[in-house]
Coordinates of C-alpha atoms in Angstrom, one line a residue:
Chain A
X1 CA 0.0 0.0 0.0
X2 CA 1.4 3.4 -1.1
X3 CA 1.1 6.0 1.2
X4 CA -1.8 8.8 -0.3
X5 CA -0.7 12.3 -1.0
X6 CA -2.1 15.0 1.4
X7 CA -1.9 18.7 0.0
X8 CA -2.8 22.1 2.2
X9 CA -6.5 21.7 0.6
X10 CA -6.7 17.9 2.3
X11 CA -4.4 18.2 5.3
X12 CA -7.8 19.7 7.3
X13 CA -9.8 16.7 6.4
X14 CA -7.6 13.9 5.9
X15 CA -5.3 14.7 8.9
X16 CA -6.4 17.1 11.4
X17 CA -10.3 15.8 11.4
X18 CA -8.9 12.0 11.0
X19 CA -11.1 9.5 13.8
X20 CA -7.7 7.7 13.3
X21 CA -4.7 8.2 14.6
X22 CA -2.5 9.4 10.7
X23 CA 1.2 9.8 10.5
X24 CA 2.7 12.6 8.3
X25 CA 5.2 11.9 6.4
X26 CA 6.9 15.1 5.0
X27 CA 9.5 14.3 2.4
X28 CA 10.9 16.0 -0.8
X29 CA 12.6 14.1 -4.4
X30 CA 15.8 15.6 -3.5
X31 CA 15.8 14.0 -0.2
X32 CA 17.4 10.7 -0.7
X33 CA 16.7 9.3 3.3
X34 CA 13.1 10.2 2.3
X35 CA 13.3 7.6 -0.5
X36 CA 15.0 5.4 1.4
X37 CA 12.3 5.5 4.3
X38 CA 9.3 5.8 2.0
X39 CA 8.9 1.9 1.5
X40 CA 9.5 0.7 4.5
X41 CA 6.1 3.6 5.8
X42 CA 4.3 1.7 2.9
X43 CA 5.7 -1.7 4.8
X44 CA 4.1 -0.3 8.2
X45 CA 0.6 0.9 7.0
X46 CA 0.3 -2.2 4.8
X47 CA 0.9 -3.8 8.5
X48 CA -1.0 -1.6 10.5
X49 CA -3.7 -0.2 8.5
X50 CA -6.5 -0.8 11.3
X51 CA -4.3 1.2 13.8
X52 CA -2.7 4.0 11.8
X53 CA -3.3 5.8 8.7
X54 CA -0.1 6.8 6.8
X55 CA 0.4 9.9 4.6
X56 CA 2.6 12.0 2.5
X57 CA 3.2 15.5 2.2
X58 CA 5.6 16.6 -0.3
X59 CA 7.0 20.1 1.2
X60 CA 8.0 21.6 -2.2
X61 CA 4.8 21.5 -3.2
X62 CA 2.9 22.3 0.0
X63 CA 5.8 24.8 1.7
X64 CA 2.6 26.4 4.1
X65 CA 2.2 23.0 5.8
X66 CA 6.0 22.6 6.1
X67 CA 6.7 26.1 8.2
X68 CA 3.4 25.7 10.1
X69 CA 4.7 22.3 11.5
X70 CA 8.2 24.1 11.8
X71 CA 9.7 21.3 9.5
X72 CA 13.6 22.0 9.4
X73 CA 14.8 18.5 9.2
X74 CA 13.4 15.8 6.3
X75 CA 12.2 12.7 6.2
X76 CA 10.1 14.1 9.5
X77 CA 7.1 11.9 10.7
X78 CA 4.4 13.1 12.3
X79 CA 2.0 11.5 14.4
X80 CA -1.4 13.4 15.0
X81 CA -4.1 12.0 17.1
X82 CA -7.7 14.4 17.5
X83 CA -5.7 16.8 15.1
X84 CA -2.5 17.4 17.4
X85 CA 0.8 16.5 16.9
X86 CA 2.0 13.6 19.4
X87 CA 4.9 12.6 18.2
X88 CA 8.1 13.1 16.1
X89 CA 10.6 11.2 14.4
X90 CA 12.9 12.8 12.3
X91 CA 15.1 10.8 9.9
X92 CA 15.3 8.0 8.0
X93 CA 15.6 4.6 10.4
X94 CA 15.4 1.2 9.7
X95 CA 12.1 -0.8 10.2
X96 CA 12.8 -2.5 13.8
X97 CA 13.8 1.3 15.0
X98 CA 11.4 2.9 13.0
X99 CA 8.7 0.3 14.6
X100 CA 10.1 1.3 18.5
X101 CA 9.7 4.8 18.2
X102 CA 5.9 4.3 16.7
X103 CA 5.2 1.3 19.3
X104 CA 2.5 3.1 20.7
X105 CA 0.8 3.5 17.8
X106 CA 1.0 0.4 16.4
X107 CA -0.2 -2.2 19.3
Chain B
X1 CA 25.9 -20.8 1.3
X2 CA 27.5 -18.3 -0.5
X3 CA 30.8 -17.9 -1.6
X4 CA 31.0 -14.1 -0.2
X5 CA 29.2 -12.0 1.3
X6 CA 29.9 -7.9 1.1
X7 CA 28.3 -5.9 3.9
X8 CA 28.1 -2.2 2.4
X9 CA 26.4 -0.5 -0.3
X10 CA 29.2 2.7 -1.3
X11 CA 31.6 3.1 -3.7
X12 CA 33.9 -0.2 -2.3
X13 CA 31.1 -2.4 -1.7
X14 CA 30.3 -2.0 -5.4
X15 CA 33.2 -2.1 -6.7
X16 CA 33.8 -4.9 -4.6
X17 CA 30.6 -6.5 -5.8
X18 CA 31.1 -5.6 -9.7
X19 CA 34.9 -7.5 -9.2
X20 CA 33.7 -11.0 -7.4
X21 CA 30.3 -10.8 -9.8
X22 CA 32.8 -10.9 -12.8
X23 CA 35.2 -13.6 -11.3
X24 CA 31.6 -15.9 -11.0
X25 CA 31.2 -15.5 -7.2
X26 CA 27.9 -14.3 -7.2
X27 CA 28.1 -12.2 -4.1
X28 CA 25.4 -11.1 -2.0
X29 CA 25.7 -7.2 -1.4
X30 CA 23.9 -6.2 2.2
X31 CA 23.6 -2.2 1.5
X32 CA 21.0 -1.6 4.6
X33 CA 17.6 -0.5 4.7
X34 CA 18.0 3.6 4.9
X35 CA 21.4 4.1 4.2
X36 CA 21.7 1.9 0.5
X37 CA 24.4 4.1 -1.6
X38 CA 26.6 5.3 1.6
X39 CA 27.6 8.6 1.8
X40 CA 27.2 9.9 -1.9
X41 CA 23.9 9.6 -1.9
X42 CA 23.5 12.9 0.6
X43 CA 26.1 14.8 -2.6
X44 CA 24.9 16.7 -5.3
X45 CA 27.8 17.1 -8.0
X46 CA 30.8 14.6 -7.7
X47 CA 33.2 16.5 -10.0
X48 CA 36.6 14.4 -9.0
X49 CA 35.5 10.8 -9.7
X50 CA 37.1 10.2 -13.4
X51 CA 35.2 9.3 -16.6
X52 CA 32.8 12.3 -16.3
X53 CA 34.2 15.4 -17.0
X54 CA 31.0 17.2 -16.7
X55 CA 30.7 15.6 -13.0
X56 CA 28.0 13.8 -11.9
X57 CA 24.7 13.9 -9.1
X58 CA 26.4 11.5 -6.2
X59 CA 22.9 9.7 -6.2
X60 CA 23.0 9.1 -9.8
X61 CA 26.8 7.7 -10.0
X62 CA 26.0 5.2 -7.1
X63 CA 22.7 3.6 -9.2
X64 CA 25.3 3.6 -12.1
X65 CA 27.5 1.7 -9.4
X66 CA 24.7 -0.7 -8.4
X67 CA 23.6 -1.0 -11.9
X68 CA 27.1 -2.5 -12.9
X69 CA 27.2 -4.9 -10.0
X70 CA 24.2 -6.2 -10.7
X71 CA 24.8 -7.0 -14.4
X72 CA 27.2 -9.3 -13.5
X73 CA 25.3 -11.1 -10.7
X74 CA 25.5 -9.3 -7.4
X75 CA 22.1 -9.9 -5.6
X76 CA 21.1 -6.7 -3.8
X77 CA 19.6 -7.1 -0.3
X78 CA 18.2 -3.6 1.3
X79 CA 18.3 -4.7 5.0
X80 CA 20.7 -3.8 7.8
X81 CA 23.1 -6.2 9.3
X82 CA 22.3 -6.7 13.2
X83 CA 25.3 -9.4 14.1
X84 CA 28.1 -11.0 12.8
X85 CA 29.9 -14.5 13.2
X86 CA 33.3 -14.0 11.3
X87 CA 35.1 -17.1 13.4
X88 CA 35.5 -20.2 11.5
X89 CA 35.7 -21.1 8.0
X90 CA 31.8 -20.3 7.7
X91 CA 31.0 -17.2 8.4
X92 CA 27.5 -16.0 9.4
X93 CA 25.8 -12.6 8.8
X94 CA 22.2 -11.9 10.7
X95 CA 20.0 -9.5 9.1
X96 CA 17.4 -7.2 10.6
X97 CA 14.7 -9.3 9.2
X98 CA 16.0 -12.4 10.6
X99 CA 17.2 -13.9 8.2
X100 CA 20.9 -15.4 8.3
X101 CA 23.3 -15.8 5.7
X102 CA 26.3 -18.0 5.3
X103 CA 29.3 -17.5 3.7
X104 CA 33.1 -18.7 3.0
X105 CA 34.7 -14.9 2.9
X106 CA 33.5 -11.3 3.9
X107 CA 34.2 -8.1 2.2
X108 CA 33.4 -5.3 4.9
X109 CA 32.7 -2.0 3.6
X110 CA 30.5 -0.4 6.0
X111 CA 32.2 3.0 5.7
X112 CA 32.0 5.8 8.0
X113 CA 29.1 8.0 10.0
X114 CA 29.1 11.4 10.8
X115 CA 31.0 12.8 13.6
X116 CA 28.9 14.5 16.4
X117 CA 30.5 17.9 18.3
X118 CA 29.9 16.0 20.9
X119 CA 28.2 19.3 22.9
X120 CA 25.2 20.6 24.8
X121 CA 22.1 20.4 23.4
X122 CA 23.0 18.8 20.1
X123 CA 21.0 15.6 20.8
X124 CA 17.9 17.6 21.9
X125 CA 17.9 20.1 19.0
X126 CA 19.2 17.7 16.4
X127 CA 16.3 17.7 13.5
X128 CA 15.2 21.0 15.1
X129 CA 17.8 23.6 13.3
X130 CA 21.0 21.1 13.9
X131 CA 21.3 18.7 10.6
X132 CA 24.1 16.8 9.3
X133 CA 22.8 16.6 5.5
X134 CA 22.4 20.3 4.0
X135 CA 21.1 18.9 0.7
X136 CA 18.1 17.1 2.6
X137 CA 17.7 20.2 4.7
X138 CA 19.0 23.5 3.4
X139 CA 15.4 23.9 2.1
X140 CA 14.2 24.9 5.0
X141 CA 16.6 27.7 5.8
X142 CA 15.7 30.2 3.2
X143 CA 17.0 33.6 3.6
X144 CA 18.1 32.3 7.0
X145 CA 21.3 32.8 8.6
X146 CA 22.9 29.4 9.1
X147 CA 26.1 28.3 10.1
X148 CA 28.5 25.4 9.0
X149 CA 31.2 23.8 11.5
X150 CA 34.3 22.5 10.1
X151 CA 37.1 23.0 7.6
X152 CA 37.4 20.3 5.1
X153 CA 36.3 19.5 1.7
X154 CA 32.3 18.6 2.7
X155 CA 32.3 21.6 5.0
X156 CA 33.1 23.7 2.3
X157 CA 30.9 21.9 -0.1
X158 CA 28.0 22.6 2.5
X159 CA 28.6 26.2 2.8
X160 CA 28.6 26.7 -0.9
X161 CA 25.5 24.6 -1.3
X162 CA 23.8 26.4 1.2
X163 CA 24.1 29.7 0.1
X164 CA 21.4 29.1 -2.3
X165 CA 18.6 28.9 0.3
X166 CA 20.5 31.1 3.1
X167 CA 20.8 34.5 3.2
X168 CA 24.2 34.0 5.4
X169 CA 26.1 31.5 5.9
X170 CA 29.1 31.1 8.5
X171 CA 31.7 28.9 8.5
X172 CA 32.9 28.2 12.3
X173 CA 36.4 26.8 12.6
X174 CA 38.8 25.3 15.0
X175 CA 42.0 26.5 13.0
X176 CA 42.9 29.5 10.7
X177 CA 43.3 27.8 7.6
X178 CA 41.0 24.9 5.8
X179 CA 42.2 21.5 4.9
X180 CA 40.0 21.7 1.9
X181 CA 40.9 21.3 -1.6
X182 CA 42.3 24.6 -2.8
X183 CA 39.5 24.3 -5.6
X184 CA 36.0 24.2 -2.7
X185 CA 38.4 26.5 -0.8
X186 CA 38.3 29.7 -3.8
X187 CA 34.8 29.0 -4.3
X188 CA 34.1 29.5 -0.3
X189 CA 36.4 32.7 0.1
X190 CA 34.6 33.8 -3.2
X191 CA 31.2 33.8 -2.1
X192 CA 29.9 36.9 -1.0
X193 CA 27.2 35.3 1.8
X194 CA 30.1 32.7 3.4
X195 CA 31.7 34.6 6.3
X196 CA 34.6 32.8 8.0
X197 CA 34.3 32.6 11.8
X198 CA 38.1 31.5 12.6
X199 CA 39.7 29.7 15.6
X200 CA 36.4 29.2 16.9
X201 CA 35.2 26.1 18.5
X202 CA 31.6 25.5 19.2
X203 CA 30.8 24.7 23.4
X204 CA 27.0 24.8 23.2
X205 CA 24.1 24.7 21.2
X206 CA 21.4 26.8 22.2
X207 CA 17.6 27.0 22.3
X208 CA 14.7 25.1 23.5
X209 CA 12.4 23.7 21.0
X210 CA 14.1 25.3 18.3
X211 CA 17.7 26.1 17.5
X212 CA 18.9 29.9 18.7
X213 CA 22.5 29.9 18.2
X214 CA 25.7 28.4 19.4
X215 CA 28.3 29.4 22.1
X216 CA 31.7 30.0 20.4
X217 CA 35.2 29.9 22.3
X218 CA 38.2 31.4 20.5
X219 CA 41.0 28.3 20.3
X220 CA 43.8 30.9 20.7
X221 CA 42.3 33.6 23.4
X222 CA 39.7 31.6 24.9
X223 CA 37.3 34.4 25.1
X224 CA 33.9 33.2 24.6
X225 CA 30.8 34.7 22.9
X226 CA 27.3 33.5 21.4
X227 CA 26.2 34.0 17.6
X228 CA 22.8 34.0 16.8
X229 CA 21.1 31.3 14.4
X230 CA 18.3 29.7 12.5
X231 CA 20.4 26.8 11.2
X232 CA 23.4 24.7 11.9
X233 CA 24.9 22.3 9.5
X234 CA 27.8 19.9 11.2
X235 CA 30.7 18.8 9.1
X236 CA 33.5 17.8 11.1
X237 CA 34.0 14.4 9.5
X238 CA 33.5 10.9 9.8
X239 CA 34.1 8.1 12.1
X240 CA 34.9 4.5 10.4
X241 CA 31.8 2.6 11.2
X242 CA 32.6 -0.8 13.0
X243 CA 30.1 -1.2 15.5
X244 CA 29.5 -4.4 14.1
X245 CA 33.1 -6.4 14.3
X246 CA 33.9 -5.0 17.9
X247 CA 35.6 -7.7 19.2
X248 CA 35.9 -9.8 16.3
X249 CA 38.4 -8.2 14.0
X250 CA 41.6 -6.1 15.0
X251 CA 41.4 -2.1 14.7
X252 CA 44.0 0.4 14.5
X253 CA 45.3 2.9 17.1
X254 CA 42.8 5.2 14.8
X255 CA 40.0 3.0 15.2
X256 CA 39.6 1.7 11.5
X257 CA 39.7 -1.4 10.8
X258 CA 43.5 -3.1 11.1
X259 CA 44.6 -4.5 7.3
X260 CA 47.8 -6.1 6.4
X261 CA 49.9 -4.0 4.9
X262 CA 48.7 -2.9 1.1
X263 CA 46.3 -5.2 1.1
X264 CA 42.7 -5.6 2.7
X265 CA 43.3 -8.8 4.9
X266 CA 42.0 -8.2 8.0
X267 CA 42.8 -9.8 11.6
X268 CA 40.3 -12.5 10.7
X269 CA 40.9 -15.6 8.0
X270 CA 38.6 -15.2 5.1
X271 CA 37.8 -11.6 6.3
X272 CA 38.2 -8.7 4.0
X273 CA 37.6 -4.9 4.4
X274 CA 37.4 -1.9 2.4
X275 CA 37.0 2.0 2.2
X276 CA 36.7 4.4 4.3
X277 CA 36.1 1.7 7.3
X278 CA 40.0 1.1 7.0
X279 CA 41.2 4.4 5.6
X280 CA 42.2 7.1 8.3
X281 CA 43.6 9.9 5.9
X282 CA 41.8 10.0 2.4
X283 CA 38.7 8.7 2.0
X284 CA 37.6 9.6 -1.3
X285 CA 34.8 7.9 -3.7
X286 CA 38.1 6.8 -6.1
X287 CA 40.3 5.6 -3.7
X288 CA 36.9 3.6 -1.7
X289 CA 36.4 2.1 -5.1
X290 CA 40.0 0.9 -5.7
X291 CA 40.0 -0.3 -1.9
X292 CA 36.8 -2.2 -3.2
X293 CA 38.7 -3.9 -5.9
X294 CA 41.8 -5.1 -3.6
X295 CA 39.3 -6.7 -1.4
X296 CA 37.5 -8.5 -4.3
X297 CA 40.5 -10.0 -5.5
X298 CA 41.9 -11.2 -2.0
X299 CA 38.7 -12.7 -1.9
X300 CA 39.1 -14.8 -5.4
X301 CA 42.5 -15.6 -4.3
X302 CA 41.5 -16.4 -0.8
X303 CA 38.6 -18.6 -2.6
X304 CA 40.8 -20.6 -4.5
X305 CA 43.0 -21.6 -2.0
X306 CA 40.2 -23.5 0.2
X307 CA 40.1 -26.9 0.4
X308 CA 37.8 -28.4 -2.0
X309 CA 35.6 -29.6 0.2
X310 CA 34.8 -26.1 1.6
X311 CA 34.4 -24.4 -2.1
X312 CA 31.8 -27.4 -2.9
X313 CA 29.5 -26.5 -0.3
X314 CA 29.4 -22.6 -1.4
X315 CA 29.1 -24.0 -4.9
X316 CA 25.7 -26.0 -4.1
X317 CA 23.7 -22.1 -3.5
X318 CA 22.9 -20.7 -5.1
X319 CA 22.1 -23.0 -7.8
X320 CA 23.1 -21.0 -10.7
X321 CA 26.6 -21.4 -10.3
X322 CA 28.4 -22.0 -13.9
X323 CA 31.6 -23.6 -14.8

């Protein structure tokens, strides 16, 4: 499953008003960690996708989102739960480390 | 069980791989899960590896790499290495799935990671205005005034790459002259937004949820003062990556990985390494590759002096082996 696309038209909607607890991913193309980390997020919401919704935001395209959520640092993963951020992870990780930081998310 | 096994996904594990794949060893290449490529794939233009005069995107010249390797017969794996058993004539490599592979020789090529300052509040505001990969984050620092620590060629490369977001950019460091290349240093004294902040050394990294500035201390007066920031990019160099072997295989006083003499024979029978994991003084994409190749044919030769009972069990798997 590939992660959807959210844009500053859907964030409201798909994110923010989300019954489900959704993790923003905010990448770029340039960012090369970003590629690297992008498949194994597809790995984890193909694996979780009763728990967690899992979405992209590409910050080229959508810079507003990017300084409202003070993004300074790419890949950065976002968890939101009722619209508010509750979590961070910033970097690309491997699965296992990747899985830790989001245990709480996931069980 | 394979006949070798090359942990490391840079310019020496490729080459490495593209060498035994051509001698019929069909290696398996382990190049991890986030990090596949190494350290070029973080450059933009590689303008000193030979055969393109026009340079080349790092990113692009390590799927040329991977490309090559895999033409011959390298299988790629993207998964990290979690443990190691390099004892024996079989040598086992655990993966983060699991999975555990066998092999009769080792090429590791696991390279180096960036070096921390090793000061206040760099954990805490790392991601948060402290970032060791400008071209993944120098985005987010337009017309900002940012700040580069260190003095050598990928400092310099930073700092120059930077100044097309930032509005400023300062280069902090330790000594009053770079050991750049003469060529990154021109284009750095050149630029009119680089501003050299010299024998300085960084003591603190300030600001709560958000980077603020840094604490500098002059090397030579030791009079200290604070500049004010929205970005810091650290450059001060790598440390050979050997987390892995600790215990295993011999390091030098350096902490590389201990080779004998010109070749890449490690501590360890049927153990090879390569790059920047056993290269204290250049590390450079050219001489990682030719460190590559060494390893690949100590390998072959190592190969073909096993007894022949050994080499018949590699030979079973995978199945495709030719004559």
């Amino acid at each position: 499953m590939t992660a959807r696309a959210v844009t500053e038209a859907t964030f409201e909607a798909e994110v923010l008003n989300n019954e489900k607890t959704v993790l923003v991913d905010f990448w770029a193309e340039w960012c090369g960690p970003c590629r690297a980390v992008s498949p194994i997020l597809d790995q984890i919401a193909t694996e979780h996708s009763e728990k967690l919704d899992i979405v992209k935001v590409n910050v080229d395209e959508n810079p507003q989102l990017a300084m409202k959520y003070q993004i300074t640092s790419i890949p950065a993963m976002k968890v939101y739960q009722g619209g508010e951020v509750v979590k961070t992870v910033i970097g690309a990780k491997p699965k296992p480390a990747l899985e830790a930081d989001l245990a709480a998310y996931l069980a | 069980m394979r006949q070798v096994i090359i942990i490391g996904s840079g310019p020496s594990g490729y080459t490495a791989a593209i060498y035994a794949a051509r001698a019929n060893l069909q290696p398996l290449l382990i190049a991890s899960s986030v990090e596949a490529g190494g350290e070029l794939m973080n450059t933009t233009d590689v303008e000193n590896f030979p055969g393109f005069p026009e340079g080349i995107q790092g990113p692009e010249l390590m799927t040329q790499m991977q490309q090559q390797a895999e033409r011959f017969g390298t299988e790629v794996v993207y998964d990290d290495v979690t443990s190691l058993d390099l004892s024996g004539d079989i040598k086992t490599v655990t993966l983060g799935s699991g999975e555990t592979h066998e092999a009769l020789s080792v090429i590791f090529a696991t390279g180096s990671a960036y070096r921390k300052l090793g000061v206040e509040g760099e954990e805490k505001l790392s991601g948060h205005g402290v970032s060791w990969c400008a071209t993944c984050d120098g985005f987010f620092f337009r017309e900002k005034t940012i700040a580069v620590v260190g003095g050598g060629d990928s400092a310099m490369e930073e700092a120059t790459f930077l100044t097309r977001f930032a509005s400023k950019v300062y280069v902090i460091h330790r000594k009053d002259s770079l050991r750049a290349s003469k060529i990154m240093q021109e284009r750095a004294f050149n630029d009119p937004k680089i501003e050299f902040i010299w024998n300085s050394e960084v003591t603190a990294i300030n600001g709560e949820s958000a980077l603020a500035g840094v604490s500098l201390r002059d090397t030579a007066t030791g009079e200290a003062s604070e500049l004010a920031l929205d970005g810091l990019f650290i450059a001060i160099g790598n440390d050979p990556r050997t987390h892995l072997i600790h215990g295993q295989l011999d390091l030098t006083s350096e902490g590389t990985i201990a080779v004998a003499g010109r070749s890449s024979k490690t501590s360890q029978t049927g153990v090879f390494a390569a790059g920047d994991v056993i290269d204290p003084s250049y590390r450079q994409a050219i001489t990682a590759a030719g460190s590559g190749c060494v390893a690949a044919l100590d390998a072959e030769h190592y190969l073909a002096s096993l007894p022949a009972d050994l080499a018949a069990a590699a030979a079973g798997e995978p199945a495709t082996a030719s004559v």
